C-alpha positions as a printed Julia matrix, in Angstrom:
183×3 Matrix{Float64}:
 133.87  47.14   81.97
 132.43  44.4    80.48
 128.93  44.38   78.39
 126.5   42.08   79.51
 124.49  40.56   76.35
 120.95  41.0    76.42
 120.27  37.41   76.88
 122.28  37.46   79.99
 120.33  40.21   81.48
 116.97  38.66   80.78
 118.08  35.6    82.49
 119.51  37.56   85.4
 116.41  39.07   85.7
 114.28  36.23   85.6
 116.34  34.61   88.42
 115.84  37.71   90.67
 112.14  38.07   89.72
 111.74  34.02   90.72
 113.71  34.84   93.9
 111.4   37.57   94.69
 108.47  35.74   94.1
 109.41  32.51   96.2
 110.32  35.09   99.32
 106.82  36.43   98.49
 105.29  33.57   98.55
 107.15  31.85  101.61
 106.42  35.23  103.57
 102.54  34.65  103.05
 102.43  31.05  103.37
 104.32  31.68  106.73
 101.72  34.4   108.0
  98.78  31.96  106.87
  99.07  29.66  110.18
  96.26  27.77  111.72
  93.61  29.95  113.42
  93.26  30.3   117.0
  90.17  28.9   118.84
  88.45  32.39  118.94
  89.23  33.15  115.1
  87.92  29.57  114.22
  84.46  29.99  115.45
  82.3   32.14  113.48
  80.23  35.06  114.99
  76.45  33.73  115.54
  73.9   36.59  114.21
  70.35  36.47  115.6
  68.33  34.93  112.93
  65.77  38.26  113.62
  68.81  40.11  112.15
  68.63  38.35  108.75
  66.6   38.32  105.68
  66.1   35.36  103.2
  66.06  36.58   99.53
  65.29  34.8    96.25
  67.66  34.91   93.19
  67.25  33.71   89.93
  69.5   30.78   88.77
  72.04  31.65   85.97
  70.67  28.68   84.07
  67.11  30.54   84.22
  68.72  33.88   83.21
  70.06  31.96   80.13
  67.04  30.8    79.28
  65.32  33.94   79.37
  68.18  35.38   77.3
  67.74  33.07   74.92
  63.74  33.14   74.59
  64.08  36.83   74.06
  66.76  36.44   71.15
  64.3   33.88   69.7
  61.49  36.39   69.84
  63.54  39.26   68.46
  64.98  37.0    65.2
  61.31  35.97   64.71
  60.68  39.5    63.68
  64.09  40.09   61.84
  65.13  42.39   64.57
  69.04  42.5    65.82
  69.0   43.17   69.44
  71.09  42.57   72.64
  69.69  41.35   76.15
  70.55  41.4    79.68
  69.65  40.0    82.55
  70.6   41.39   86.07
  69.88  39.99   89.56
  67.93  42.02   92.37
  70.94  43.81   93.04
  71.71  44.89   89.71
  74.66  42.69   88.87
  74.77  41.36   85.49
  73.77  37.4    85.23
  74.1   37.01   81.38
  74.23  39.29   78.46
  74.01  38.02   74.94
  74.66  40.07   71.97
  72.51  39.04   69.04
  73.87  38.57   65.6
  74.22  41.84   64.06
  73.04  43.94   67.04
  74.75  47.63   67.37
  77.86  48.1    69.47
  75.28  50.49   71.29
  72.84  47.68   72.35
  74.88  45.83   75.04
  75.18  48.83   77.28
  71.78  49.9    76.6
  70.66  46.51   77.61
  72.4   46.32   80.76
  70.97  49.84   81.96
  67.53  49.18   80.92
  67.51  45.71   83.02
  69.24  47.5    86.18
  66.47  50.31   85.86
  63.66  47.61   85.26
  64.73  46.14   88.51
  65.43  48.88   90.57
  61.98  50.29   90.29
  60.16  47.12   89.78
  58.64  48.44   86.96
  59.06  48.23   82.91
  61.24  51.13   81.72
  58.59  52.54   79.43
  56.2   53.29   82.56
  59.61  54.68   84.16
  59.9   57.13   81.01
  56.81  58.6    81.64
  57.76  59.54   85.17
  60.56  61.67   83.93
  58.22  64.29   82.9
  57.24  64.58   86.83
  60.84  63.68   88.3
  63.44  64.94   85.58
  66.46  64.08   88.13
  65.53  60.26   87.81
  67.61  60.26   84.66
  70.71  61.58   86.35
  71.0   58.32   88.42
  73.84  56.55   87.72
  73.69  53.29   85.64
  70.03  54.06   84.61
  68.28  54.33   81.35
  64.56  55.61   80.82
  63.77  53.98   77.63
  61.28  51.38   76.8
  63.12  47.79   76.69
  63.3   46.7    80.61
  61.15  44.74   82.27
  60.93  43.62   86.01
  60.71  39.62   86.83
  59.38  39.03   90.34
  58.61  36.07   92.67
  56.07  36.75   95.61
  55.41  40.1    94.15
  59.1   40.82   94.92
  61.48  42.2    92.41
  64.27  39.04   91.66
  65.95  40.19   88.36
  65.61  42.69   85.56
  65.43  41.89   81.7
  66.95  44.65   79.51
  66.83  44.96   75.43
  68.25  47.07   73.23
  68.82  47.33   69.4
  65.32  47.43   68.02
  63.76  50.42   66.1
  61.57  51.01   69.12
  61.41  50.98   73.13
  58.04  49.14   72.41
  59.65  46.24   70.26
  62.61  46.03   72.74
  60.35  45.82   75.52
  57.93  43.24   73.67
  61.13  41.37   73.5
  62.21  41.33   77.39
  58.52  40.35   78.13
  59.17  36.99   76.08
  62.08  36.51   78.36
  59.7   37.28   81.41
  57.38  34.99   79.84
  59.86  32.24   79.8
  60.4   32.36   83.25
  56.77  32.55   84.11
  56.83  28.94   82.06
């Protein structure tokens, strides 16, 4: 039996993979035929069954995050900042120069917590005395440094800051981000 060189085995394997990929692509392309008339028409939903919500733009979230870093820099603090949307999805995260590795995740969790309860996280931390199980909710962090962003009295985003020596400072910087949005 003749031994096949390594180069030949690699080349043969590449040809086989290309053939399989081409066959799969062809199968997918063949099944993506034009929709029937019933499929092409989207289902209409009654307007009474829908709601409209306000969302913070990525540009505005970035402006707020940059305002936070600037406020922290003026006080020689190294922090990370996160801005999340109404649903707690991250819009922007920035790690300031020299910010600790733990600050990134903490900022996200503080932002999530602030928007979830539409309250600064320092206030929410006080609620733990009455309801200690709040801290068990996944993704939350009940330490000062999170601030909600509202429009028409409804929460639309949260700003979280972490890395300063105290939650009070973190929250002060988060409020600088909120103030940037208030313009």
